[in-house]
Amino acid sequence: LADIGVSYYLLIDEYDNFANNILMQHGRLNYRDVTHAGGFLRSFFAVIKNGTENRVIEKLFVTGVSPLVLSDVTSGMNIGDNISTLKMFSTMVGLTEEEVEQLIDYYISEGVVGKEEKEELFQVIKDYSNNYAFSRDLSRRVYNTDIVMYIMNQVLKGEDFREDPVDHNIRTDYEKLRFLVIENNRLNGNFNILQEIVDTGETKGSLIDSFSIEELVDREKFRSLLYYLGLISIKEITPGGNYVFEIPNLTVETLLWDYIRRAVGESFDLRIDVDFLKVQFEELAFEGEWKPLFEYLLSEFYRIVSSRDFIWKEEGVKMFLMTYLSVSPLYIVESEYDTGGGYSDIYLRKNWAITDLTEYEYLIEIKHVRSGKRGIGKERVRKLREEAEEQIRRYAEKLERKLPSYVKDKGLPELKKIVIITSSKRVEWMGEVE
């Protein structure tokens, strides 16, 4: 064909999709059969490579979700350049802030969106879709096009765009992470990275552009996979060249908590009643009745934990609570929140983007008391309780809370202060600090 002047441009989209599905559903051995040695995928790309050498294929453009398969078939396909993190392409598949504003202005001009709604709509879109960085130039951040258009489609249909701003179609299949964080029904080291990300909001490491499935036990490789899946983005790059990754937006935070809940539930055979939680969250948010929700969650926690393998001590209680407190979109769950007077263990911050009707916010301080030779005395619990109460009062006094600029004629929700004292066997004390 090259002799008669015909050139082919070959475009391959989601080249890794079917191989990743094999990996998730049929295991590593079947995956290796497809991608290694004489496997179909490797042979297929070898044929394509030959086509570029004799100029039957003039240009080749390949896209996919992750560089996993690319690494595994590289000996059959080593002629391409990875352009994923090049500055010139960093805004190619997302929307800039200026483009999002132009989009909203267009809908305002067409009478679909009222001018008075612009600020709130723009803030919701920003909270749920912004902050992706695809190059070392961190000033060139983009919005997720799919999420932006999902929210705008809700507006077009006359729906309240605040009610459900997370597009369920973008939820990455849990199985893509399941086989990486659970081995033999136990959570592994990769799960600890997910835990670190949701607990601190960030994780540090390198950005690696190609790796094989066997290398994902390496935490650096796993972090990079999370980046390529869009579950973390680049926050900053240190002078030494290390990357600091962060959760880009509330949509991804929702997904990560969902993955953690499913991993914890599967590993410990948990059967949390989510319908009960939803009812209790309404009591928590609108009536200030917090105790039934916390009693239920903590009873489930102690049901799966023995004193012999009490997971993570104080951090275990905190992470378990955060895992299920994140079920409700009514709150943004903040960990180690800087109040100006110290760092609160958990801050349930009102999510104004969902509703302005929530009447209560919560600061939560958790203390763990160790059992001595004579057990746990009431005096030890009392002292720890007094310490926690003094801390949480200081946190509440210094905590700065502001109304979003688009909220009119609304007051701040009432702030409740909760202290929980735990041991390896039970909750020693739990109550509200007046």
PDB file of C-alpha atoms in Angstrom, residues 2 6-12 45 47-63 77 79-81 83 89:
ATOM      1  CA  ALA A   2       2.900   2.309   0.693  1.00  0.00           C
ATOM      2  CA  VAL A   6      -1.821   5.020   0.645  1.00  0.00           C
ATOM      3  CA  SER A   7      -0.929   5.672   4.292  1.00  0.00           C
ATOM      4  CA  TYR A   8      -2.789   4.397   7.329  1.00  0.00           C
ATOM      5  CA  TYR A   9      -3.151   6.214  10.628  1.00  0.00           C
ATOM      6  CA  LEU A  10      -3.942   3.680  13.345  1.00  0.00           C
ATOM      7  CA  LEU A  11      -5.776   4.843  16.479  1.00  0.00           C
ATOM      8  CA  ILE A  12      -6.147   2.417  19.395  1.00  0.00           C
ATOM      9  CA  PHE A  45       1.689  -5.218  18.814  1.00  0.00           C
ATOM     10  CA  VAL A  47       2.630  -6.990  13.894  1.00  0.00           C
ATOM     11  CA  ILE A  48       1.776  -3.300  14.306  1.00  0.00           C
ATOM     12  CA  LYS A  49       5.443  -2.527  14.851  1.00  0.00           C
ATOM     13  CA  ASN A  50       6.312  -4.281  11.573  1.00  0.00           C
ATOM     14  CA  GLY A  51       3.624  -2.234   9.847  1.00  0.00           C
ATOM     15  CA  THR A  52       5.276   0.999  10.943  1.00  0.00           C
ATOM     16  CA  GLU A  53       8.676  -0.206   9.772  1.00  0.00           C
ATOM     17  CA  ASN A  54       7.499  -0.872   6.184  1.00  0.00           C
ATOM     18  CA  ARG A  55       5.396   2.351   6.309  1.00  0.00           C
ATOM     19  CA  VAL A  56       2.024   0.647   5.817  1.00  0.00           C
ATOM     20  CA  ILE A  57       1.161   2.365   9.093  1.00  0.00           C
ATOM     21  CA  GLU A  58       2.341   5.953   8.882  1.00  0.00           C
ATOM     22  CA  LYS A  59       1.294   7.119  12.346  1.00  0.00           C
ATOM     23  CA  LEU A  60       0.110   5.327  15.476  1.00  0.00           C
ATOM     24  CA  PHE A  61      -1.729   6.864  18.438  1.00  0.00           C
ATOM     25  CA  VAL A  62      -2.511   4.680  21.438  1.00  0.00           C
ATOM     26  CA  THR A  63      -4.473   5.618  24.574  1.00  0.00           C
ATOM     27  CA  MET A  77       6.069  -2.474  20.907  1.00  0.00           C
ATOM     28  CA  ILE A  79       8.736   2.460  19.138  1.00  0.00           C
ATOM     29  CA  GLY A  80       6.388   4.913  20.792  1.00  0.00           C
ATOM     30  CA  ASP A  81       6.896   8.003  22.929  1.00  0.00           C
ATOM     31  CA  ILE A  83       3.373  11.815  25.983  1.00  0.00           C
ATOM     32  CA  PHE A  89      -0.522  18.034  26.050  1.00  0.00           C
TER      33      PHE A  89
END
